[in-house]
Short mmCIF file of C-alpha atoms in Angstrom, two decimals:
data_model
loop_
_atom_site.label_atom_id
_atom_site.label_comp_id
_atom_site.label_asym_id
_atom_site.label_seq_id
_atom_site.Cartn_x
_atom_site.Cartn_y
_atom_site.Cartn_z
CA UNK N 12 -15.59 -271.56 -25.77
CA UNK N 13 -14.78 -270.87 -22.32
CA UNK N 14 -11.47 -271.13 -20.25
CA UNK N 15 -12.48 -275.33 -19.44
CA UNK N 16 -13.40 -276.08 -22.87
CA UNK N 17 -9.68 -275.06 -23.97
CA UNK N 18 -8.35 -276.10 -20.78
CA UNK N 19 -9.88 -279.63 -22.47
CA UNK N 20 -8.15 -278.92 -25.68
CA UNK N 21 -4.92 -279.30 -24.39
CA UNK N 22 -4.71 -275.12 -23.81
CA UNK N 23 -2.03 -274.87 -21.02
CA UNK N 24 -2.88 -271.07 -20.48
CA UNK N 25 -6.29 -271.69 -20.25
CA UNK N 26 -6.00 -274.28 -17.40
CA UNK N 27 -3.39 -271.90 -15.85
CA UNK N 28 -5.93 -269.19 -15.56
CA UNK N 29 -8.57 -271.79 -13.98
CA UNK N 30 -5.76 -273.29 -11.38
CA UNK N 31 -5.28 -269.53 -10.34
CA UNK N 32 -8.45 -269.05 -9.41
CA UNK N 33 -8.72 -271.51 -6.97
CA UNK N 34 -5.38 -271.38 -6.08
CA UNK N 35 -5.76 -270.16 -2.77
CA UNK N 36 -9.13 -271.41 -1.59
CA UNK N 37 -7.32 -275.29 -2.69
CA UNK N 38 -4.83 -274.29 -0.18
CA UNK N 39 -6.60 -272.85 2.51
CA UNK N 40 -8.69 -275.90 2.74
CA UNK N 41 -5.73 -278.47 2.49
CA UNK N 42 -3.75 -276.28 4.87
CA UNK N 43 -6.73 -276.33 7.15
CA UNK N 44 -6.96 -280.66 6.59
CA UNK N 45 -3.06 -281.14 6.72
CA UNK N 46 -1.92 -278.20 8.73
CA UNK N 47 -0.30 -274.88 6.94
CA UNK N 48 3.28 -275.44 5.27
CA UNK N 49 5.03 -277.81 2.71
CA UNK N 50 2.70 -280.92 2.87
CA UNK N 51 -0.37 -278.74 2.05
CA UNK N 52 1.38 -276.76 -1.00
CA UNK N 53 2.81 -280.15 -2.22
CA UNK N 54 -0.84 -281.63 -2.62
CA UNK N 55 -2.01 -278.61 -4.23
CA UNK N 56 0.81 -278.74 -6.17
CA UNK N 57 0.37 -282.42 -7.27
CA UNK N 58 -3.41 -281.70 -7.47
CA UNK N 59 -2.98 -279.12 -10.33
CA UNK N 60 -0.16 -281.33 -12.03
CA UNK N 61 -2.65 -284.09 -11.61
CA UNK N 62 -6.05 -282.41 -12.90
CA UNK N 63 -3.96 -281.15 -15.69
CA UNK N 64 -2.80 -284.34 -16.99
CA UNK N 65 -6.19 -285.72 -16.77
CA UNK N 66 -8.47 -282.49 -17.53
CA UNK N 67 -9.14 -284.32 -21.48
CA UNK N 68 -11.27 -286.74 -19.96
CA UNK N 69 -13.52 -284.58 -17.43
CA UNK N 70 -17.13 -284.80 -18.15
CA UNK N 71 -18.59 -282.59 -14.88
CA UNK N 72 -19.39 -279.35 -15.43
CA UNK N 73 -17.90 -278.31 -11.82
CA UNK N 74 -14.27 -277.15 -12.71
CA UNK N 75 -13.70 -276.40 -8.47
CA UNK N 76 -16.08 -279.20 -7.35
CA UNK N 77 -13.08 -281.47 -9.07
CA UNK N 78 -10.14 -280.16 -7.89
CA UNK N 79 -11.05 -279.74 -4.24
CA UNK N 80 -12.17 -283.30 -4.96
CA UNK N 81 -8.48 -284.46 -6.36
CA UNK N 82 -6.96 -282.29 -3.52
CA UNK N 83 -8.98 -283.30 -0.72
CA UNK N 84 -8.09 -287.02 -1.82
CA UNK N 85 -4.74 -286.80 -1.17
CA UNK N 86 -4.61 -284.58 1.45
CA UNK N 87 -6.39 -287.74 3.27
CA UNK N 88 -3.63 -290.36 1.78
CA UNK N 89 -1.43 -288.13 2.85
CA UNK N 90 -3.30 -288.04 7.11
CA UNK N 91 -3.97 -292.21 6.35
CA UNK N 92 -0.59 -292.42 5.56
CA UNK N 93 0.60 -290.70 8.94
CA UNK N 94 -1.94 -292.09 10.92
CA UNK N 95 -1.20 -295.67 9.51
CA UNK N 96 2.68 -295.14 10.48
CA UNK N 97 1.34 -294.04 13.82
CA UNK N 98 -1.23 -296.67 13.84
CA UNK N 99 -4.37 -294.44 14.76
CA UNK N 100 -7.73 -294.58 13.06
CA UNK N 101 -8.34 -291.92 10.58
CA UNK N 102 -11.69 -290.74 12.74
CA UNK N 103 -13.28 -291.40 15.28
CA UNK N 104 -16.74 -293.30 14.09
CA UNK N 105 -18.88 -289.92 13.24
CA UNK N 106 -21.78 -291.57 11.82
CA UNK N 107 -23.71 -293.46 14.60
CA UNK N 108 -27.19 -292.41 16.10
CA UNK N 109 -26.94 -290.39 18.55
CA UNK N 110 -26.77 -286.09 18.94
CA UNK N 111 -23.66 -285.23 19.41
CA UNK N 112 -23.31 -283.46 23.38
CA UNK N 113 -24.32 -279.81 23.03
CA UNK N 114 -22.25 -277.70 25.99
CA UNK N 115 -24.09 -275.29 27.95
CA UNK N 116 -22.21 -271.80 28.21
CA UNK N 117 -21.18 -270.32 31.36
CA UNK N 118 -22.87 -267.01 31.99
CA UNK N 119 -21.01 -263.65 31.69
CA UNK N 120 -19.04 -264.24 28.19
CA UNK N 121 -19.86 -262.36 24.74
CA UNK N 122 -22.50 -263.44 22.24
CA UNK N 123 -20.70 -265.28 19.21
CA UNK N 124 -21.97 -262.68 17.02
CA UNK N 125 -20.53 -260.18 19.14
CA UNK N 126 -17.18 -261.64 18.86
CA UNK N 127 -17.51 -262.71 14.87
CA UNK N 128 -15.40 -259.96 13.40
CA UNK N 129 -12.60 -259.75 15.53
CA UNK N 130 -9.02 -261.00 15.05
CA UNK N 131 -8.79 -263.12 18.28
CA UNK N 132 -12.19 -264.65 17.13
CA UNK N 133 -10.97 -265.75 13.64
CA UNK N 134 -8.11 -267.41 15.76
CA UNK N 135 -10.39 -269.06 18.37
CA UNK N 136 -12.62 -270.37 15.44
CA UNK N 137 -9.26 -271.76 13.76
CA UNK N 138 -8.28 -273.14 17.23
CA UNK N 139 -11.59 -274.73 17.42
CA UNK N 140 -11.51 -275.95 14.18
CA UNK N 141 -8.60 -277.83 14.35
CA UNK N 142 -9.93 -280.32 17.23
CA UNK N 143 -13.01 -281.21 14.66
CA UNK N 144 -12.27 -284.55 12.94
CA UNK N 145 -10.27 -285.09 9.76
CA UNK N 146 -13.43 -285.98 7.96
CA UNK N 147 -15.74 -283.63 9.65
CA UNK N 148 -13.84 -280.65 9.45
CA UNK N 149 -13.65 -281.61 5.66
CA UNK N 150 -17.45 -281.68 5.18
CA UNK N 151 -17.76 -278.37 7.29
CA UNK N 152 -15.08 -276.43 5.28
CA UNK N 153 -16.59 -277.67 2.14
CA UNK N 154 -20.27 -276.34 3.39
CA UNK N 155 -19.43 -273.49 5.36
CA UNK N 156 -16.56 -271.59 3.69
CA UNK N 157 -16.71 -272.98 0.00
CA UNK N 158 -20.60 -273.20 -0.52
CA UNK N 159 -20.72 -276.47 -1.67
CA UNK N 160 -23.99 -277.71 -1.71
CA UNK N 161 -24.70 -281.71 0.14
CA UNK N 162 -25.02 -283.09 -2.81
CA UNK N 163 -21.76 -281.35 -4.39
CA UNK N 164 -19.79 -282.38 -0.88
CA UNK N 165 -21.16 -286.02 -0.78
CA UNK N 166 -19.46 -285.76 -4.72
CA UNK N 167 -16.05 -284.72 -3.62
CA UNK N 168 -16.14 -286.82 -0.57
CA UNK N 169 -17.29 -289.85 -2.23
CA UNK N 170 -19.94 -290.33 0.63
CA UNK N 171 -23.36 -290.85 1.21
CA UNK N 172 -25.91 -287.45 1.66
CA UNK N 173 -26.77 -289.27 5.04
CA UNK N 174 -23.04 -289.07 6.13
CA UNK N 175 -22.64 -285.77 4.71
CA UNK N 176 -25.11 -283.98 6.99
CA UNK N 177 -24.24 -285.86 9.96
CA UNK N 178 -20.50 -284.64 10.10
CA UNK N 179 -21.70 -280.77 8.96
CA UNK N 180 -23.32 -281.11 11.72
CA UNK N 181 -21.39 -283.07 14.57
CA UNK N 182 -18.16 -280.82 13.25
CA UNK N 183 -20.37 -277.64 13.54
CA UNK N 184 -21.43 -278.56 17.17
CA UNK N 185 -17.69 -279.65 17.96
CA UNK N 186 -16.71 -276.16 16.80
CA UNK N 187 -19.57 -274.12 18.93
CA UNK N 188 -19.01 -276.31 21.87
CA UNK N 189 -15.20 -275.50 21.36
CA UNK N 190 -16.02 -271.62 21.44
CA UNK N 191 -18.40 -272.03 24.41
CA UNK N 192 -16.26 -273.24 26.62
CA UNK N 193 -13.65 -270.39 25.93
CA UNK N 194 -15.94 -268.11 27.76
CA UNK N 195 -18.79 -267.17 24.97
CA UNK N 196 -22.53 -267.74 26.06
CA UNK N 197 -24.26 -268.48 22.57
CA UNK N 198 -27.43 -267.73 22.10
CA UNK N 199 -28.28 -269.72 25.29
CA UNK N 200 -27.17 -266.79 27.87
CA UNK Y 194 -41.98 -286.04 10.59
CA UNK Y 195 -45.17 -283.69 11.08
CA UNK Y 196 -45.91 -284.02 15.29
CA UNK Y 197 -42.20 -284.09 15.90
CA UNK Y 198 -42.19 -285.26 19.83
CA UNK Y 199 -38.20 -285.14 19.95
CA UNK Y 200 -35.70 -282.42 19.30
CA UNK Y 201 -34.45 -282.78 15.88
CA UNK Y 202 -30.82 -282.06 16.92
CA UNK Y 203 -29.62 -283.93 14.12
CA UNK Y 204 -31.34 -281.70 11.28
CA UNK Y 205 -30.99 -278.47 12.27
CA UNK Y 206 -27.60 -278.13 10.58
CA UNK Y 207 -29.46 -279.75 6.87
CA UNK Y 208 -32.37 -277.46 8.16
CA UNK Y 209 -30.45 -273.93 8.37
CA UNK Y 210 -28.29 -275.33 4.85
CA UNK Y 211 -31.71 -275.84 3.16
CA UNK Y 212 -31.16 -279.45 2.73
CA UNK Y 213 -34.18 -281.11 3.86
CA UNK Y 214 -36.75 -283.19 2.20
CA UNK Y 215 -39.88 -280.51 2.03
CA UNK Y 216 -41.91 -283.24 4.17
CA UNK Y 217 -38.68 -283.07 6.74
CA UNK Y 218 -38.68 -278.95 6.42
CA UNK Y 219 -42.20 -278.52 6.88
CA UNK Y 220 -41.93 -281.01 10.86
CA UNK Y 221 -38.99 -279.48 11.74
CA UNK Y 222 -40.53 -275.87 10.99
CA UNK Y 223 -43.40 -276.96 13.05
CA UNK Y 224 -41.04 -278.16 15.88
CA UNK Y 225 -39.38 -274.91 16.29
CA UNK Y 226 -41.98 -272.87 16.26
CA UNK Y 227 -42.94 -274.46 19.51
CA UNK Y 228 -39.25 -275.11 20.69
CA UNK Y 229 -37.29 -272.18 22.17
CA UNK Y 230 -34.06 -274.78 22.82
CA UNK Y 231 -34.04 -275.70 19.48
CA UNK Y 232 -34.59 -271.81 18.11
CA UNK Y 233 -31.05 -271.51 20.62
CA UNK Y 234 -29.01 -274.22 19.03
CA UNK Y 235 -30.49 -272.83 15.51
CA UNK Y 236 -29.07 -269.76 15.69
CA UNK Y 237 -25.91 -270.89 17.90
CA UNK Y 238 -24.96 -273.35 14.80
CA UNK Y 239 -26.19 -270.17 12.79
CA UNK Y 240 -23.35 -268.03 13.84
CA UNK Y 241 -20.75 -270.71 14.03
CA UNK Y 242 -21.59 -271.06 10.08
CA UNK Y 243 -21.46 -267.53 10.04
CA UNK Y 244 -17.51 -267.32 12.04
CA UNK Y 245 -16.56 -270.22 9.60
CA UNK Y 246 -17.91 -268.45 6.27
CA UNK Y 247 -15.89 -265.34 7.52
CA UNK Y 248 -12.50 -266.93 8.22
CA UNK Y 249 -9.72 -265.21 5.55
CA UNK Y 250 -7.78 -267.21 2.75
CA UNK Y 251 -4.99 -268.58 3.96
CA UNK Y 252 -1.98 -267.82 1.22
CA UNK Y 253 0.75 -270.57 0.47
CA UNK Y 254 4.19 -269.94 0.74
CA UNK Y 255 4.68 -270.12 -2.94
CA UNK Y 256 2.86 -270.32 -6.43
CA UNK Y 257 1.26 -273.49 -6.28
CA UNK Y 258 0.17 -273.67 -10.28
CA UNK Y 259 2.87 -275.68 -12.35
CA UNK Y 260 4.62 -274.58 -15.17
CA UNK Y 261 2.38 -276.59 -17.74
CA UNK Y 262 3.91 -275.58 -21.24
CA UNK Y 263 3.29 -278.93 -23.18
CA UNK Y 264 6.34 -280.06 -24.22
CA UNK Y 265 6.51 -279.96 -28.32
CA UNK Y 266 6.30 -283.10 -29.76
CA UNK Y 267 10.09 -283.23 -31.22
CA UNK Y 268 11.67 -282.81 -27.98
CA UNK Y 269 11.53 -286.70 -27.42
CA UNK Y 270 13.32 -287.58 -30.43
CA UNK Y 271 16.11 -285.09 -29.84
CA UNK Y 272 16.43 -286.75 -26.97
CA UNK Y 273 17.22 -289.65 -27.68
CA UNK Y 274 19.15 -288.59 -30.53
CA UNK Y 275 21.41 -286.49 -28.79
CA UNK Y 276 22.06 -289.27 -26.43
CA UNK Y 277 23.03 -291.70 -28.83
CA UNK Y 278 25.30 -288.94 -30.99
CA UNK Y 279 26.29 -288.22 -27.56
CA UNK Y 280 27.63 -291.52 -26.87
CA UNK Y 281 28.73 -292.25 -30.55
CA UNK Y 282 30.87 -289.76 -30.86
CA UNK Y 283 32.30 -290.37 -27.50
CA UNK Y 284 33.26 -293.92 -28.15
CA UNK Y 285 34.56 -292.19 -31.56
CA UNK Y 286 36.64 -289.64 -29.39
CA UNK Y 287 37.79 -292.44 -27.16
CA UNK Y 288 38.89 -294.90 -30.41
CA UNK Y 289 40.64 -292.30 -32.48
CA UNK Y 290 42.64 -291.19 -29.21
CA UNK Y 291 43.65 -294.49 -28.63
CA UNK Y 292 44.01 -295.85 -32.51
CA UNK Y 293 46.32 -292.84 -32.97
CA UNK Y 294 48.29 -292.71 -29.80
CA UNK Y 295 48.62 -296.61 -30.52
CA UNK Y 296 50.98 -295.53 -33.63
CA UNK Y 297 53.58 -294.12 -31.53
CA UNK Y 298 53.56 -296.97 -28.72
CA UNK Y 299 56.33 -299.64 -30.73
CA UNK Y 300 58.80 -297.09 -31.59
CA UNK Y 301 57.98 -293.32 -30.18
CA UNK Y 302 56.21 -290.51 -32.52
CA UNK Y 303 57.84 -289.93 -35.67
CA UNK Y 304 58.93 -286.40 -36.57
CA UNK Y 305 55.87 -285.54 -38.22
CA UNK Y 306 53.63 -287.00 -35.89
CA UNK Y 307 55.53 -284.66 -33.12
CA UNK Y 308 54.85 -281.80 -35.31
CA UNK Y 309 51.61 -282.39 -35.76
CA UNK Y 310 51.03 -282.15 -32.49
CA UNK Y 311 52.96 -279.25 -31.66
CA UNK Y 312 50.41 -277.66 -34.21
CA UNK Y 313 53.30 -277.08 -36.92
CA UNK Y 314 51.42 -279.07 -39.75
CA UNK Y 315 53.33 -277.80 -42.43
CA UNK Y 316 56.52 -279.03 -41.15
CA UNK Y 317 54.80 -282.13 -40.48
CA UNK Y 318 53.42 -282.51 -44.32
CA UNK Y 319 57.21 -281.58 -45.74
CA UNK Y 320 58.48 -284.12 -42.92
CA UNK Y 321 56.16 -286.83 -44.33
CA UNK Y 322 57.72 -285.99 -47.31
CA UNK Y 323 60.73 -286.51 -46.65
CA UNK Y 324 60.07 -289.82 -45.01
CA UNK Y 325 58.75 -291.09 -48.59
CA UNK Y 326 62.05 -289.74 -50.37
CA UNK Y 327 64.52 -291.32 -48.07
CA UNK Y 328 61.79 -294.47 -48.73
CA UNK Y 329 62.75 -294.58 -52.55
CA UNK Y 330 66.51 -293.41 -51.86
CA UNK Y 331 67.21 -296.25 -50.03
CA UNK Y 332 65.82 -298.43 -53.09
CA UNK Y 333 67.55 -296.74 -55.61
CA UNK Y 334 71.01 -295.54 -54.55
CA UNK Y 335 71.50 -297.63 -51.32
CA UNK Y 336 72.62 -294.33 -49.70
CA UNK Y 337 72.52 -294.58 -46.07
CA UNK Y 338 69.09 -293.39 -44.54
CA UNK Y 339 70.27 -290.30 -42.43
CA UNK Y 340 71.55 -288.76 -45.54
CA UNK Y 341 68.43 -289.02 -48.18
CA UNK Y 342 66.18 -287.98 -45.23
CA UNK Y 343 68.76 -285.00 -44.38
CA UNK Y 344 68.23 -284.38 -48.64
CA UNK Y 345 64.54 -284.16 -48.25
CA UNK Y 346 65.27 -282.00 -45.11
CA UNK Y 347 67.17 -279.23 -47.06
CA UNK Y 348 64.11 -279.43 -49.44
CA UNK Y 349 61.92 -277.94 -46.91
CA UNK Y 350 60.18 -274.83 -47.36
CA UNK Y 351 57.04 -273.55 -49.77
CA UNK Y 352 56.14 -275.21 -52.53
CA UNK Y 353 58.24 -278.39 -51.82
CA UNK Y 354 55.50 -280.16 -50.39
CA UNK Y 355 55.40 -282.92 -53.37
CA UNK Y 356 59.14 -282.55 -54.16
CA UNK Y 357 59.99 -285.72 -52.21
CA UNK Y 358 58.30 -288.06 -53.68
CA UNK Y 359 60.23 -286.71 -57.43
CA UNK Y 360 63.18 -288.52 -59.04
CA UNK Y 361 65.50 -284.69 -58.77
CA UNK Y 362 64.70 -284.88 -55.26
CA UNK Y 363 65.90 -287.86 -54.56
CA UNK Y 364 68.72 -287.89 -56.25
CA UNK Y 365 70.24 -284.68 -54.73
CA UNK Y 366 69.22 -285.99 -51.25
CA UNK Y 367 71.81 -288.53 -52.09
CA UNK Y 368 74.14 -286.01 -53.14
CA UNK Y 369 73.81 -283.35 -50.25
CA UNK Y 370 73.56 -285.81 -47.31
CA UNK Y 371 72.79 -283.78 -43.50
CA UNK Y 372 73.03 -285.97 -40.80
CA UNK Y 373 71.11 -283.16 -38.72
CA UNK Y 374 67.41 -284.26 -40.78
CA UNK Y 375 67.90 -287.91 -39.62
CA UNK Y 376 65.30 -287.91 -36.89
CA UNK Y 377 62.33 -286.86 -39.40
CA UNK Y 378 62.89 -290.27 -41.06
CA UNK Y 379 61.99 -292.80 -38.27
CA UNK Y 380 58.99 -294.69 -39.78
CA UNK Y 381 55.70 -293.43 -41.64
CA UNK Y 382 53.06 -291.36 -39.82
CA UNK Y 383 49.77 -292.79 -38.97
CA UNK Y 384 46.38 -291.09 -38.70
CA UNK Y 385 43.18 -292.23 -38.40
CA UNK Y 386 40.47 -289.76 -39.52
CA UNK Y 387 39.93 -286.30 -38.06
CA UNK Y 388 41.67 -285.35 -34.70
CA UNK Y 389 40.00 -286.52 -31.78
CA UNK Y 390 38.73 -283.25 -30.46
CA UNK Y 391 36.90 -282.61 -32.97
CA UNK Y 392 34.86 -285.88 -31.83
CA UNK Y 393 35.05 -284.60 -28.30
CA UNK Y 394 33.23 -281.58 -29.17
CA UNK Y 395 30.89 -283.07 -31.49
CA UNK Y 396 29.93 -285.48 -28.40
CA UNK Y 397 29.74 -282.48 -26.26
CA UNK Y 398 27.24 -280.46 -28.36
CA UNK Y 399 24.59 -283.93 -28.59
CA UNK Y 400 24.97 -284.34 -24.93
CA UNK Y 401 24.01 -280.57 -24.29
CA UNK Y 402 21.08 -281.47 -26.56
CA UNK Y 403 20.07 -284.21 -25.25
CA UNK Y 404 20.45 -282.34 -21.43
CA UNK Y 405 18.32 -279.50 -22.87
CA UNK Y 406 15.63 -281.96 -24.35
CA UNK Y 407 15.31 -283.74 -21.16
CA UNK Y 408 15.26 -280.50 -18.98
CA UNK Y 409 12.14 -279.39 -21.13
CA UNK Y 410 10.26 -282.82 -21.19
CA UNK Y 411 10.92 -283.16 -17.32
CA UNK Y 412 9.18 -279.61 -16.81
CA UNK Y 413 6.56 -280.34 -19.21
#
């Protein structure tokens, strides 16, 4: 019987060893949806409390899949309910025909995988990151720096496979496009 | 898809994840073979995958994992118990306070009553006595009150504590009368069960229960 099984039974230890696990990839990717601080620690929080209370009745076999699914849920109440006080749309419509624009570099900057392990390139990639739709960004964290497969992410989203690769890849053009145009040729130099 | 005329911007991303169809692989494949744009924006989304895959952990400020200790199943009903004993012996407190102040409200505290409540229940128990011998020396001898009580008063001291209430007694309180004992025989003494702090207490020890219960639950 393994750490889920008990965490089933009712065994708080055994969930506490699964929520610290995960503890800090959950944050990191509410953090990167809400914004680092309070409001992403309180849904992570309220995530655990809530996967807890309702562990006895999960039937996946995806411990992570689930939580980043209950997390990521309320980290987007939590944008619908700012956006709706600031009456703004959630997103921008993501899922229309249509590439999205695809910038051409200027010459003279540094290849992107020149630039990959530095410290001012994490932050430009964070920087970019941030300007990539609520929803988009989402998808692309999911893919990119949890693993998640399309099917798995169209799971925790609730969305269609169809929607899922569109905003992986709108959110991972938004984020080149973003990098281009701070100087850095791409492979297109 | 095979004879792919048009970029297939749209796929590359599902392409370089592995997420095509194999018939939707196999065109796009075929299209970049031919295509050196779309090898470009392959291995531009390539890297940005790459500088997204690579970006660090970000740590919260604070453990995020609840305390999730189930609460045992008795804590509810010592809950609620200790709220109601709580309150019960409260309103008990409360009563007996005012049921035994109420005594002393027609006519002031009586003697033993005072020194009861100065702590000096022994005095109090002889002056009780006394009260109950200048009771049955009034009956019998018609001697003026002040003087059986200031018998009964003389009496005082250990092992007189039932002496007022015999015949001897009262018969020398009417001989030796003491107008000095006459306060100790203003009326009879009345108490109503044990002394109210004791019910304080008692209410104090079920609220802290019931504060303890709730603390636990609320965690839980």
């Amino acid at each position: 019987m393994d750490d889920l099984d008990r965490a089933r039974g009712g065994d708080a230890r055994a969930f506490d060893t699964l929520a610290r696990a995960h503890e800090r990839a959950l944050y990191s990717h509410v953090a990167r949806i809400l914004g680092p601080g309070p409001d992403a620690e309180d849904v992570v929080q309220d995530a655990f409390v809530s996967a807890w209370r309702s562990i006895a009745g999960f039937e996946g076999t995806s411990f992570k899949a689930w939580l980043f699914r209950i997390a990521r849920n309320r980290a987007i109440d939590v944008i619908r309910s700012q956006k709706r006080r600031a009456e703004l749309p959630l997103d921008p419509p993501d899922d229309e025909g249509g590439s999205p624009g695809w910038a051409e570099p200027a010459a003279g900057g540094p290849e992107l995988a020149d630039i990959a392990a530095g410290h001012e390139a994490r932050e430009a990639v964070e920087a970019a990151l941030s300007l990539v739709p609520v929803e988009q960004r989402d998808a692309l964290l999911l893919r990119d720096v949890e693993g998640f497969s399309y099917e798995e992410i169209a799971t925790i989203t609730v969305s269609e496979i169809g929607t899922v690769k569109s905003r992986i890849h709108r959110a991972r053009v938004t984020v080149r496009n973003e990098l281009v145009s701070k100087g850095w040729k791409g492979s297109a130099g | 898809m095979s004879g792919m005329t048009e970029h297939p911007e749209l796929l590359l991303s599902a392409y370089l994840d592995d997420a095509l169809s194999q018939g939707e692989r196999e065109a796009v494949g075929a299209h970049l073979d031919g295509c050196e744009r779309c090898q470009r924006q392959l291995r531009d989304l390539q890297t940005t995958s790459r500088l997204l895959g690579a970006l660090p952990q970000l740590a919260p400020g604070r453990s995020l994992v609840p305390r999730l200790e189930r609460a045992p199943v008795w804590l509810r009903p010592v809950r609620l118990l200790g709220a109601i004993g709580s309150g019960l012996f409260a309103f008990l407190f409360i009563a007996s306070a005012v049921l035994n102040s109420g005594g002393s409200l027609g006519g002031g505290a009586t003697t033993a009553e005072q020194l009861a409540e100065k702590g000096q229940f022994g005095a109090a128990v002889n002056a009780l006595a006394s009260d109950a011998a200048k009771a049955r020396a009034d009956s019998a001898t018609a001697v003026p009150a002040p003087a059986a009580a200031a018998g009964a008063a003389a009496s005082q001291g250990p092992g007189t504590t039932s002496a007022g209430a015999s015949p001897t007694t009262v018969a020398r309180a009417g001989e030796v009368p003491s107008p000095a004992a006459a306060p100790a025989s203003v009326e009879p003494p009345r108490t109503f069960g044990p002394p109210p702090p004791l019910f304080l207490l008692i209410a104090l020890l079920f609220a802290i229960a019931a504060f303890v219960a709730h603390r636990r639950l609320h965690q839980a």
